[in-house]
Amino acid sequence: MSTTNRRTFTKQFKQDVVQQSQHCDTITELAADLGLRPELIYRWRSEL
């Protein structure tokens, strides 16, 4: 059984992603470009 480590993101990175998400066409495309799940970006937008 393999174990995976959770990635941690700095507050600055999250803020940068949220800012980019406000200027992009779709969250899905941005998430794919950054290697993130779209749900994560939506959560960061609501938290920040």
CSV table of C-alpha atoms in Angstrom, one decimal:
chain,number,residue,atom,x,y,z
A,1,MET,CA,0.0,0.0,0.0
A,2,SER,CA,1.5,3.3,-1.0
A,3,THR,CA,1.2,6.5,0.9
A,4,THR,CA,0.8,9.9,-0.6
A,5,ASN,CA,1.9,13.1,1.0
A,6,ARG,CA,-0.5,16.0,1.0
A,7,ARG,CA,0.7,19.1,-0.7
A,8,THR,CA,0.7,22.3,1.2
A,9,PHE,CA,0.4,25.7,-0.3
A,10,THR,CA,1.5,29.1,1.0
A,11,LYS,CA,-1.1,31.8,1.6
A,12,GLN,CA,0.7,33.9,-1.1
A,13,PHE,CA,0.3,31.1,-3.6
A,14,LYS,CA,-3.4,30.7,-2.8
A,15,GLN,CA,-3.9,34.5,-3.2
A,16,ASP,CA,-2.1,34.4,-6.6
A,17,VAL,CA,-4.3,31.6,-7.8
A,18,VAL,CA,-7.5,33.3,-6.6
A,19,GLN,CA,-6.4,36.5,-8.4
A,20,GLN,CA,-5.7,34.6,-11.6
A,21,SER,CA,-9.0,32.9,-11.3
A,22,GLN,CA,-10.8,36.2,-11.5
A,23,HIS,CA,-9.2,37.0,-14.8
A,24,CYS,CA,-9.4,33.6,-16.6
A,25,ASP,CA,-12.2,32.2,-18.7
A,26,THR,CA,-12.8,29.0,-16.7
A,27,ILE,CA,-11.6,27.7,-13.4
A,28,THR,CA,-11.3,24.2,-14.9
A,29,GLU,CA,-8.7,25.4,-17.4
A,30,LEU,CA,-6.7,27.3,-14.8
A,31,ALA,CA,-6.8,24.3,-12.4
A,32,ALA,CA,-5.5,22.0,-15.2
A,33,ASP,CA,-2.7,24.5,-16.0
A,34,LEU,CA,-1.6,24.6,-12.4
A,35,GLY,CA,-2.2,20.9,-11.7
A,36,LEU,CA,-4.9,21.6,-9.1
A,37,ARG,CA,-8.4,20.4,-8.6
A,38,PRO,CA,-11.1,23.0,-9.5
A,39,GLU,CA,-12.8,22.5,-6.1
A,40,LEU,CA,-9.6,23.6,-4.4
A,41,ILE,CA,-9.7,27.0,-6.2
A,42,TYR,CA,-13.3,27.5,-5.5
A,43,ARG,CA,-12.7,26.8,-1.8
A,44,TRP,CA,-9.8,29.3,-1.7
A,45,ARG,CA,-12.0,31.9,-3.3
A,46,SER,CA,-14.6,31.5,-0.6
A,47,GLU,CA,-12.0,31.5,2.2
A,48,LEU,CA,-9.9,34.5,1.0
